[in-house]
Coordinates of C-alpha atoms and ligand atoms in Angstrom, one line a residue:
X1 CA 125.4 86.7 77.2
X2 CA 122.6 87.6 75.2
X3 CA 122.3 91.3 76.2
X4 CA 121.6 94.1 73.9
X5 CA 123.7 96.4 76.8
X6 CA 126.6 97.1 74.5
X7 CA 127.5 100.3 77.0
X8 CA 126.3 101.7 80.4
X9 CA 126.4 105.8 81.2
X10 CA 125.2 105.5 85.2
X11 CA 123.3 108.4 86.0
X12 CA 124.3 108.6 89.4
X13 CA 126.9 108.8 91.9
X14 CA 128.3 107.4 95.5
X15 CA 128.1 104.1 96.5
X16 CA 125.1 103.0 94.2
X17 CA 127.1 104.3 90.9
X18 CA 130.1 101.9 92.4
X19 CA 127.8 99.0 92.9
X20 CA 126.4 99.6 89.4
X21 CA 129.8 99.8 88.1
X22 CA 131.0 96.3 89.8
X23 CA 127.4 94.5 88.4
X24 CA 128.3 96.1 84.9
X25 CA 131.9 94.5 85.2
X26 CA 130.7 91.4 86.1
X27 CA 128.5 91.0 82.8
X28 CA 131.6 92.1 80.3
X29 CA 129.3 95.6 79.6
X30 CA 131.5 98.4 79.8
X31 CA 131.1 101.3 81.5
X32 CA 130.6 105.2 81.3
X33 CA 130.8 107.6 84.9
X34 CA 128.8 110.1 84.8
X35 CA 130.0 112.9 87.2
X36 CA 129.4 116.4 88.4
X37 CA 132.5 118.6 88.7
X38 CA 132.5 117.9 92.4
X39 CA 132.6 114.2 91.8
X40 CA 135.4 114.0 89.1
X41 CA 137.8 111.9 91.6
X42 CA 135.3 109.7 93.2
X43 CA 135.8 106.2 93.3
X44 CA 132.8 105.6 90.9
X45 CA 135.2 107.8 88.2
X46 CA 138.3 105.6 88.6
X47 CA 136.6 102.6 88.3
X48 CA 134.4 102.9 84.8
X49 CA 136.1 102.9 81.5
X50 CA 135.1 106.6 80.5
X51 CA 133.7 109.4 82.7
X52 CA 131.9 112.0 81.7
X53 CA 131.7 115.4 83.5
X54 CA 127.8 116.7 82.9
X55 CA 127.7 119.6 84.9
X56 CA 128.7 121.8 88.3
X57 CA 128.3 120.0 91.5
X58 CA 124.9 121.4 92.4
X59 CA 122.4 118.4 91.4
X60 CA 120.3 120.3 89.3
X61 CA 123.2 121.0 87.0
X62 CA 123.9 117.9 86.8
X63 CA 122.5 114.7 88.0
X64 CA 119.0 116.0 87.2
X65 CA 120.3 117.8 84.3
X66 CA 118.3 115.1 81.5
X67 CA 120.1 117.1 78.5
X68 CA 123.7 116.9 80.0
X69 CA 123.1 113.3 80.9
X70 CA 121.7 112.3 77.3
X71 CA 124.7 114.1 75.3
X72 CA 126.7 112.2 78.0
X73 CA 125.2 109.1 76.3
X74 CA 125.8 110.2 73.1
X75 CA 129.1 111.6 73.2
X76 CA 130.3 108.3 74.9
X77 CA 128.0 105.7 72.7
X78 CA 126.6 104.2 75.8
X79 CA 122.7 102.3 74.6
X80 CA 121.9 102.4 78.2
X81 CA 121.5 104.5 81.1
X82 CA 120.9 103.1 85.0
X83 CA 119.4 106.0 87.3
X84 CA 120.3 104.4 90.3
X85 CA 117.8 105.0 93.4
X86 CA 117.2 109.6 94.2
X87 CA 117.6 111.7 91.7
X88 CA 116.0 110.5 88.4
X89 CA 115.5 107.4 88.7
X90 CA 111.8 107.7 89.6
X91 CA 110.8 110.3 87.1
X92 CA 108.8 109.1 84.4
X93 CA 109.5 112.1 82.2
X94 CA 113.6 110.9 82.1
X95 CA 112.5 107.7 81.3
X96 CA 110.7 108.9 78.4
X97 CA 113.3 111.2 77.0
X98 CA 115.9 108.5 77.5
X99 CA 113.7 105.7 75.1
X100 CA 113.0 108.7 72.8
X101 CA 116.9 109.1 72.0
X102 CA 117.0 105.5 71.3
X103 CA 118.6 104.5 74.4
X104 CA 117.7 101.6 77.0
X105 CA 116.3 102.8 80.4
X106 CA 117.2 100.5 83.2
X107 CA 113.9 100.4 84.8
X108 CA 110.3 100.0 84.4
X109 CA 108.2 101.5 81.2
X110 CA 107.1 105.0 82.1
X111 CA 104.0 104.6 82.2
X112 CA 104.2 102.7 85.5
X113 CA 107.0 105.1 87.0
X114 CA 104.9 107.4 86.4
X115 CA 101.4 105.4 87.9
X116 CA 103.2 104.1 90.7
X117 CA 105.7 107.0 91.4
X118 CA 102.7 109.0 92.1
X119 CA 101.8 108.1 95.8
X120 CA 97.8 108.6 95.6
X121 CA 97.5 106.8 92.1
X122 CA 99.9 103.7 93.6
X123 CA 96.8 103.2 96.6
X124 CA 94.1 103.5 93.6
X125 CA 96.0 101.2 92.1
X126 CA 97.3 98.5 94.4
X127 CA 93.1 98.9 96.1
X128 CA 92.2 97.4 92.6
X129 CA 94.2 94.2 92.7
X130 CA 92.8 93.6 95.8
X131 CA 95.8 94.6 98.1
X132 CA 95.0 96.8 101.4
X133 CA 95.8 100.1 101.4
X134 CA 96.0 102.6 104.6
X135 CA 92.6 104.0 105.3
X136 CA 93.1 107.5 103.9
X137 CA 91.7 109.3 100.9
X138 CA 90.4 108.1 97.8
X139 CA 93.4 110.0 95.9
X140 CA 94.2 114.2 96.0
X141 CA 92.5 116.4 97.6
X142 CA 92.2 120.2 96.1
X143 CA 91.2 121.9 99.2
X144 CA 90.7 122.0 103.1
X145 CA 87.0 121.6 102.9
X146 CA 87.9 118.2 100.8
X147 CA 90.4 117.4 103.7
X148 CA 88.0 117.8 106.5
X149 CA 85.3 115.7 105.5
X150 CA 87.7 113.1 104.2
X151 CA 89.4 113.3 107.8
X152 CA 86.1 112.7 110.0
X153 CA 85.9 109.6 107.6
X154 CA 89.3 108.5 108.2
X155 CA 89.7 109.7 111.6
X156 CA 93.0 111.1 113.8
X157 CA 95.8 111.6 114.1
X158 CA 96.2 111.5 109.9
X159 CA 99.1 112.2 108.0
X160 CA 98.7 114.3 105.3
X161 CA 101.2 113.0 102.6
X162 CA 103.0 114.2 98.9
X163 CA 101.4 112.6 96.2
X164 CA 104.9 113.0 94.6
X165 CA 107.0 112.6 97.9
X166 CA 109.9 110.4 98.6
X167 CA 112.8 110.1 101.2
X168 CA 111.0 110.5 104.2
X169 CA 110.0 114.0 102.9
X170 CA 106.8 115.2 102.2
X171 CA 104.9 113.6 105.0
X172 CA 103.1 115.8 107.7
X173 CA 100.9 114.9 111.4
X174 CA 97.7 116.8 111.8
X175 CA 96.3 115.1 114.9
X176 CA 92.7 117.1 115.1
X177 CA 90.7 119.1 112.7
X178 CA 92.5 121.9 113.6
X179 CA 96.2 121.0 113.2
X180 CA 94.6 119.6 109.4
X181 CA 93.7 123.2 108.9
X182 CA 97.2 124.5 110.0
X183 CA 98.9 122.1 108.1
X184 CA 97.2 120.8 105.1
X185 CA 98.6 124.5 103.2
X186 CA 101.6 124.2 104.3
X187 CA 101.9 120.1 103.3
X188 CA 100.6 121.8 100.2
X189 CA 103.1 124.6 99.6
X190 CA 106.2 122.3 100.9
X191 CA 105.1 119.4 98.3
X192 CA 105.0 122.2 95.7
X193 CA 108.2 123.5 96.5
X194 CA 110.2 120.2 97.1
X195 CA 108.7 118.2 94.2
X196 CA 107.5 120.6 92.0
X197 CA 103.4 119.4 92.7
X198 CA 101.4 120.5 95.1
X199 CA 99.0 117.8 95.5
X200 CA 98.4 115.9 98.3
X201 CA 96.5 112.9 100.3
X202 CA 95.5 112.0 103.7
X203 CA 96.2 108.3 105.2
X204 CA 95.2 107.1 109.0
X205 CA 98.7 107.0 111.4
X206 CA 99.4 103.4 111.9
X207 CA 100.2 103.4 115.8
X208 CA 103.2 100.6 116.5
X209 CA 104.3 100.1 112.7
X210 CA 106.1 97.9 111.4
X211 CA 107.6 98.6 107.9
X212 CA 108.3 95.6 106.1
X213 CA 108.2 95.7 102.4
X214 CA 108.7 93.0 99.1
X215 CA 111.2 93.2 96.6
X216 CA 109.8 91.5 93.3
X217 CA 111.8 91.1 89.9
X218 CA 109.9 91.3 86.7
X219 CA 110.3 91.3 83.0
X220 CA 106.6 92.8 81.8
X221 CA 105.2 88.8 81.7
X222 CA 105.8 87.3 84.6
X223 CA 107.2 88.7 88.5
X224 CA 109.0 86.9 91.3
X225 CA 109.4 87.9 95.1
X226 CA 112.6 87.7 96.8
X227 CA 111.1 88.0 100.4
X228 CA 110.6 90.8 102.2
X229 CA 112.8 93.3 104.4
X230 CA 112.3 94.8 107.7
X231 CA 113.3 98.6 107.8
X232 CA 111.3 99.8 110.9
X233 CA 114.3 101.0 112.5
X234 CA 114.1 105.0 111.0
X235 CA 115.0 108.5 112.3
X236 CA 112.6 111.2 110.4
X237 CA 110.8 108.5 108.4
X238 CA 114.1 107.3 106.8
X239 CA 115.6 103.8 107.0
X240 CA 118.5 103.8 109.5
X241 CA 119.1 99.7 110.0
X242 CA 117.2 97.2 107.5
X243 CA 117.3 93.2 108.1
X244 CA 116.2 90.3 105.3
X245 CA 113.8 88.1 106.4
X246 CA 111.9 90.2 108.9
X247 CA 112.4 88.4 112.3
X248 CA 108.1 88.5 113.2
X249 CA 106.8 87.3 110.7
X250 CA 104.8 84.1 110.6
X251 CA 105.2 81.6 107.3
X252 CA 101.5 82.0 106.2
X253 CA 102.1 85.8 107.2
X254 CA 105.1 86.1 104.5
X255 CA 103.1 84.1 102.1
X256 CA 100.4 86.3 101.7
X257 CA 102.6 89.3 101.8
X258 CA 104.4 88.1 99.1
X259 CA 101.8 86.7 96.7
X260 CA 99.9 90.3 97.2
X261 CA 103.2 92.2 95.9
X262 CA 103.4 89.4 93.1
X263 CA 99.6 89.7 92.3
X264 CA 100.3 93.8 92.0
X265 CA 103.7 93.6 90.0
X266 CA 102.3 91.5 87.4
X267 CA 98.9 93.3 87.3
X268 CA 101.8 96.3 86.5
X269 CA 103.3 94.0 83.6
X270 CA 106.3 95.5 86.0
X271 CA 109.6 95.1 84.4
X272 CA 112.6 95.6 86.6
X273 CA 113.6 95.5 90.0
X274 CA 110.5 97.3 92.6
X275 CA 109.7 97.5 95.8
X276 CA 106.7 97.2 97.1
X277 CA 106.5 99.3 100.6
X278 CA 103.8 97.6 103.5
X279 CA 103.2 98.7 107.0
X280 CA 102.2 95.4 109.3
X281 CA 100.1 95.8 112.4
X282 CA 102.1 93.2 114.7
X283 CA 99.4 92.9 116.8
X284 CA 96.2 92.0 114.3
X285 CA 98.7 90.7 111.7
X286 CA 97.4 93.0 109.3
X287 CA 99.1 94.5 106.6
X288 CA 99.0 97.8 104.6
X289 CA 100.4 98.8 101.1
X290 CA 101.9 102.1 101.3
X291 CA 103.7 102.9 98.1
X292 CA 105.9 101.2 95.6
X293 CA 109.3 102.1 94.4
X294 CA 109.9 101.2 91.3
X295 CA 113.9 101.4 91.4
X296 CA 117.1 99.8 93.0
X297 CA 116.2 100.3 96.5
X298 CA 119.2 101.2 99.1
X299 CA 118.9 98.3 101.0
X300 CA 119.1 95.8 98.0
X301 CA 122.2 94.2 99.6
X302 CA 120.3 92.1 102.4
X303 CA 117.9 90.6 100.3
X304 CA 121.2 89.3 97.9
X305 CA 122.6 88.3 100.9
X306 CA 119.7 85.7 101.9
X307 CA 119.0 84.8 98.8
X308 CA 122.2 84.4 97.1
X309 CA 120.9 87.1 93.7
X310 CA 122.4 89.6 92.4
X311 CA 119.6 92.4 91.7
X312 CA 121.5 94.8 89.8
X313 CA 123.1 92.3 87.4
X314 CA 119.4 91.0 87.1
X315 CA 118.1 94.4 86.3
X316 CA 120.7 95.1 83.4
X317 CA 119.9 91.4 82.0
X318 CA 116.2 92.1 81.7
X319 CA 116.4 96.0 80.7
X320 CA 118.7 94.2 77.9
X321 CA 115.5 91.6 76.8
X322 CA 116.4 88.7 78.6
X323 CA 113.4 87.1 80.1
X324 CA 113.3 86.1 83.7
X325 CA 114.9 82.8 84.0
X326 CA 113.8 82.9 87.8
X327 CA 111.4 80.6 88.9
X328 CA 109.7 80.9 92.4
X329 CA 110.3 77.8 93.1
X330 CA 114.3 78.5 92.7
X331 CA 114.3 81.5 95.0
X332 CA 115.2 80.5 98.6
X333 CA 116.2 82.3 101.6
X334 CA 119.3 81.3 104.3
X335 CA 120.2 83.0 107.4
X336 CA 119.9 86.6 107.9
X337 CA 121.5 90.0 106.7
X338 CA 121.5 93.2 108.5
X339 CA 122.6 96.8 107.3
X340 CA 123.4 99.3 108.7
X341 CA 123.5 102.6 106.9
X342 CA 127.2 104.7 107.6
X343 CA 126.0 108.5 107.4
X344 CA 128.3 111.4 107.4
X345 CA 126.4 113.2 110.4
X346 CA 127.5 112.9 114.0
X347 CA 124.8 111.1 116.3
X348 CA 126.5 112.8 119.9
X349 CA 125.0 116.3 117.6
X350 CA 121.6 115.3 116.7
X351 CA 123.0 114.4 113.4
X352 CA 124.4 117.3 112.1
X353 CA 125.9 116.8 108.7
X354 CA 130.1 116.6 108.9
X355 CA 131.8 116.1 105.5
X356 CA 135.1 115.9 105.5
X357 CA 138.3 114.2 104.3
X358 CA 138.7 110.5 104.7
X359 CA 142.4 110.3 107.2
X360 CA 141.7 106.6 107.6
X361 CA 139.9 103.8 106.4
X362 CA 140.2 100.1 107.5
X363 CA 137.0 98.3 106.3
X364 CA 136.2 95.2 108.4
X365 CA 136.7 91.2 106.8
X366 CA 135.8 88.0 107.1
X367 CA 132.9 85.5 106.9
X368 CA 129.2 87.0 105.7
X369 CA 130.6 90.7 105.7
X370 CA 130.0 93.0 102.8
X371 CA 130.9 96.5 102.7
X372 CA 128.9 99.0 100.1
X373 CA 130.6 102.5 99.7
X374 CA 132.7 105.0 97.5
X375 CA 135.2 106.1 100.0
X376 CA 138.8 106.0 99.5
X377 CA 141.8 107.0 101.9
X378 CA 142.4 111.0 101.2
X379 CA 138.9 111.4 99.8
X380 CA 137.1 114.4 100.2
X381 CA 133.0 113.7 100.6
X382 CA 131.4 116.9 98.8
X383 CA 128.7 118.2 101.5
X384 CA 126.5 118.7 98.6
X385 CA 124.7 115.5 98.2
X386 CA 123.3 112.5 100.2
X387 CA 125.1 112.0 103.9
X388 CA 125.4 108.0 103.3
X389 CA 129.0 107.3 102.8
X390 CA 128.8 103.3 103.5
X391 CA 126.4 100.5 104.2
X392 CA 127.8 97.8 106.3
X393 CA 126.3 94.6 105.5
X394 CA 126.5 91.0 107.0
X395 CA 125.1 87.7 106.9
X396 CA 124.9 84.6 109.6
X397 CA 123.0 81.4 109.5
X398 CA 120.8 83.3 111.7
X399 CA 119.7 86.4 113.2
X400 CA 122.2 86.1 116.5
X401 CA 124.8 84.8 114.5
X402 CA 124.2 88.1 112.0
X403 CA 124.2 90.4 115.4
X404 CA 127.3 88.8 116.8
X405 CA 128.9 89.8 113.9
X406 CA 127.6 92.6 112.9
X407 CA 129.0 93.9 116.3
X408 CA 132.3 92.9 115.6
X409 CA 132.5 94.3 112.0
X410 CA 131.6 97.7 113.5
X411 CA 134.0 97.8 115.9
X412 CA 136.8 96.2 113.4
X413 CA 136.0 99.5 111.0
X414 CA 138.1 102.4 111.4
X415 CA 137.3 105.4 109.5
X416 CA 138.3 109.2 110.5
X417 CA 138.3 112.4 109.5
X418 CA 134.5 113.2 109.7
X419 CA 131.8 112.2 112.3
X420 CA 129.7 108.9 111.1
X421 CA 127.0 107.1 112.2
X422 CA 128.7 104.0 113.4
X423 CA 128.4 104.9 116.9
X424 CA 125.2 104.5 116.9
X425 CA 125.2 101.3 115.1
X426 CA 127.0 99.8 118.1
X427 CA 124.8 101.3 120.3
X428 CA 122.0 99.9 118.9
X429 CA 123.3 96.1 118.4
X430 CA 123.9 96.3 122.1
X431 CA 120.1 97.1 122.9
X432 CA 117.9 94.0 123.8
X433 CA 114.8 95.7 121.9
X434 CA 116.9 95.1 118.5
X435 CA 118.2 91.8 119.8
X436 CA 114.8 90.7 120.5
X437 CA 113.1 92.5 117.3
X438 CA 110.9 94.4 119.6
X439 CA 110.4 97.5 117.7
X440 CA 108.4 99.3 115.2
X441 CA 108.8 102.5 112.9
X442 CA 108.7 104.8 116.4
X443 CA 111.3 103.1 118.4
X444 CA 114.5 104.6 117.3
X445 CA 113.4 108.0 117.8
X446 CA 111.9 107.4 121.3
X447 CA 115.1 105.3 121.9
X448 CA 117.0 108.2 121.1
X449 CA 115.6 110.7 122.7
X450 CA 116.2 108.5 126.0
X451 CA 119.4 108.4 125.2
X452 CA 119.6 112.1 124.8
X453 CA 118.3 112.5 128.2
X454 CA 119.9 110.2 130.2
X455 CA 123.0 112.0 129.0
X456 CA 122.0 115.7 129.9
X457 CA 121.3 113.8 133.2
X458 CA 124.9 112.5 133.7
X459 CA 126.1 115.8 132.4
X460 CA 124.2 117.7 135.2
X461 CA 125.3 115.3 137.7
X462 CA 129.1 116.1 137.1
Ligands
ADP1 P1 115.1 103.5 100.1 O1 114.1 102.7 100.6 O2 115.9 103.0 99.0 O3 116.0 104.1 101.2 P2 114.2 106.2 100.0 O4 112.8 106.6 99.6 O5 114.7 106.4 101.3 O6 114.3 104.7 99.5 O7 115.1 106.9 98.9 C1 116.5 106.5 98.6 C2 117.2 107.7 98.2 O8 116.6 108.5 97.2 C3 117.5 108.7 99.3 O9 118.8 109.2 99.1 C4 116.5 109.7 99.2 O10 116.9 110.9 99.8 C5 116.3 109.8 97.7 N1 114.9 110.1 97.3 C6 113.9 109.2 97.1 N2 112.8 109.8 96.6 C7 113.1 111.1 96.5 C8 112.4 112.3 96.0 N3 111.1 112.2 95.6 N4 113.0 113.4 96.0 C9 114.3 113.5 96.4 N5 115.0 112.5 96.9 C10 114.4 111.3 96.9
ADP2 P1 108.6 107.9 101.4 O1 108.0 108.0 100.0 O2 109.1 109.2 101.9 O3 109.4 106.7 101.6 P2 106.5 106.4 102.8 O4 105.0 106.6 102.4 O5 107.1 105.2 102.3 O6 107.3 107.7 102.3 O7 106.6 106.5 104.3 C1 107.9 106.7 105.0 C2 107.7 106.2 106.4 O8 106.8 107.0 107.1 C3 107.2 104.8 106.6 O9 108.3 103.8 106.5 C4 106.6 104.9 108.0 O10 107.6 104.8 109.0 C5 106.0 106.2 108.0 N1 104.6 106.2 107.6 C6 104.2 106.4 106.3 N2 102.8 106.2 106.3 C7 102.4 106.0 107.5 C8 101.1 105.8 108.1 N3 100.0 105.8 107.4 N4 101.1 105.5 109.5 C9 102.2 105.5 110.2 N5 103.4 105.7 109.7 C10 103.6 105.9 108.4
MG3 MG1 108.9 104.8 101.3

């Protein structure tokens, strides 16, 4: 291949550093772990051809530690460095300091992490190319007399959001003037404190949601779409269960969709693998840019699955200067891919973190089943990072077929030693308002709630 990629330090760990790993392999670059202390006998460690410790286990002093991970580079002659999705992998500044040493980001220019990683800027910007935005505020606001006229514009219930936010973080109801004075401070403080800025935005709350976002491929000339994904299904504003294609939208619907993210990626010059995130009113067919992630996104796999690309091989092929051989007119999409996220957190316990060691571990096989993950038999999951242990992926010509046996690869997997999120998976493939796509971004947390209640309710009873 025509790569410049001559070696690859991953800056990250877990079952993305292990997929990074496996695309590396597959394009004959070699490849260099880097781990904190606590991660110096994961999978991701035994599988590249160097590892590097960079620091303790705390994330700080280590996986955010930019010095550690450039000597890392150094010390090991890796060219390139892929931030996977958390930790650096949206800050602009990293990106910088990795071209200044001479090395290859994997990922956009920084100049549109850091235009698009900033949540306000992303709605000036995607409002300029024509794409719909969330009613909300123009960009920042400095203070609560800003907020309160904004709000009587915008109307309530509002959300007041982190410019800088990200993971479901950051985000904030105020319902009436005076929740917004209650809260706007303290959206304020916590964005300070969590992201290390303090500024924030207001947006209208989109009743009935339905998240559904793009995923586009670039190379700074020209972008593609690869469909879109539906990841309504969340607890706390994070994705629980994501599908590829959404199951409600229309042709024409997905058309538009699509060409908008594609108008807004090459407006960008984006080069990479992005995500562009939407919020679709079901019921007018509108649709909403919210913000763009301009990174590997976790649920990458379904969109590979219906389309038949690999998106992390593609990333290191253009952050190495090949153009985009894709043509739109080559990208198709078959069947339909479901995932469903394994956490280490126990659903019976409102999902109360429980790392552990792995006892056993029997992934399920067979047709249109993928499995995503860094766990090992006798592995013991550090409880200081990220709860997702495993993403259980699978395909079917279509959407019942990809249910049928998305029920039957969850209850083929066997893995103890810590409470996961699988039972809930089966729960919900059993519900009619998944089988019948009848949901939106509220739904799983009314649905569990129900749940919660019903129980206390049987529990009474005996
Ligand atoms: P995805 O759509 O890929 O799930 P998320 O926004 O949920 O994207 O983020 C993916 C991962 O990155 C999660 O582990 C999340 O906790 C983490 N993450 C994303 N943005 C931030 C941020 N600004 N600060 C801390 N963690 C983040
Ligand atoms: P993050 O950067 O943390 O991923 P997002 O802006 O993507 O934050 O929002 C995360 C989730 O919060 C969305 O998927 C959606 O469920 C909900 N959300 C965000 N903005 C709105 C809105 N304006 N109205 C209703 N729900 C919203
Ligand atoms: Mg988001």
């Amino acid at each position: 291949m025509t790569t410049s990629l001559r070696k690859l330090l991953i800056a990250n760990r877990g079952e993305i550093a292990v997929r990074i790993i496996r695309a590396a392999q597959a394009l004959g670059i070699p490849t260099v772990a880097a781990c904190s202390e606590a991660d110096a006998d994961s999978l991701a460690a035994r599988m590249a051809d160097e590892v590097r410790i960079i620091g303790p286990a705390r994330a700080d002093r280590s996986y955010l530690n930019v010095e550690a991970l450039l000597k890392a580079a150094r010390d090991s002659g890796a060219n390139a460095i892929h931030p996977g999705y958390g930790f650096l992998s949206e800050n602009a500044a990293f990106a910088e300091a990795v071209t200044a040493a001479g090395l290859i980001f994997v990922g956009p220019e920084a100049d549109t992490i850091r235009r698009m990683g900033d949540k306000a800027e992303a709605r000036r910007t995607a409002a300029a190319a024509g794409v719909p935005v969330v009613p909300g505020s123009p960009g920042e606001l400095d203070d609560l007399t800003a907020a309160r006229a904004c709000a009587k514009r915008i109307g309530y219930p509002l959300l007041i959001k982190a410019s800088a936010g990200g993971g479901g973080r950051g985000i904030r109801m105020a319902r009436n003037a005076a929740e917004l004075a209650r809260e706007f401070p303290i959206a304020q403080g916590e964005a300070q404190a969590a992201f290390g800025s303090g500024a924030v935005y207001l947006e209208r709350f989109i009743r009935r949601a339905r998240h559904i976002e793009v995923q586009i491929l670039g190379d700074g000339q020209r972008a593609v779409h690869l469909f879109e994904r539906e990841c309504s299904l969340q607890r706390r504003r994070q994705k629980v269960f994501e599908e590829a294609p959404s199951p409600i939208l229309l042709p024409e619907q997905r058309q538009a969709l699509c060409a908008s993210a594609v108008r807004l990626a090459e407006r960008l010059h984006y080069r990479g693998a992005g995500t562009l995130e939407y919020l679709f009113d079901d019921e007018s067919g509108e649709f909403f840019f919210i913000e763009m992630n301009t990174r590997i996104q976790v649920e990458h796999p379904v969109t590979e699955m219906i389309t038949g690309i690999d998106l992390v091989q593609a990333m290191l092929r253009i952050a190495g200067g090949e153009p985009l051989g894709l043509q739109q007119a080559d990208i198709h999409m078959r069947g339909a891919a479901l995932e469903m996220r394994i956490n280490a957190e126990d659903p019976e316990r409102d999902f109360f973190p429980s790392p552990g060691t792995v006892t056993e571990l029997h992934w399920p096989q067979g047709e249109g089943i993928r499995v995503e993950s860094h766990l090992y038999a006798g592995y013991r999951v550090p409880p200081y990072y990220d709860s997702l242990l495993a993403k259980l992926v699978v395909h079917g010509d279509d959407r019942c077929e990809a249910i049928e046996r998305a029920q039957a690869a969850v209850a083929a997997t066997r893995l103890s030693g810590m409470a996961t999120t699988l039972p809930l998976h089966q729960w919900l493939l059993e519900d009619a308002r998944l089988q019948t796509a009848r949901f939106d971004t509220g739904t799983l947390e009314i649905w569990l709630a129900e749940r919660a209640a019903t129980r206390a309710a049987q529990f009474e009873e005996a």
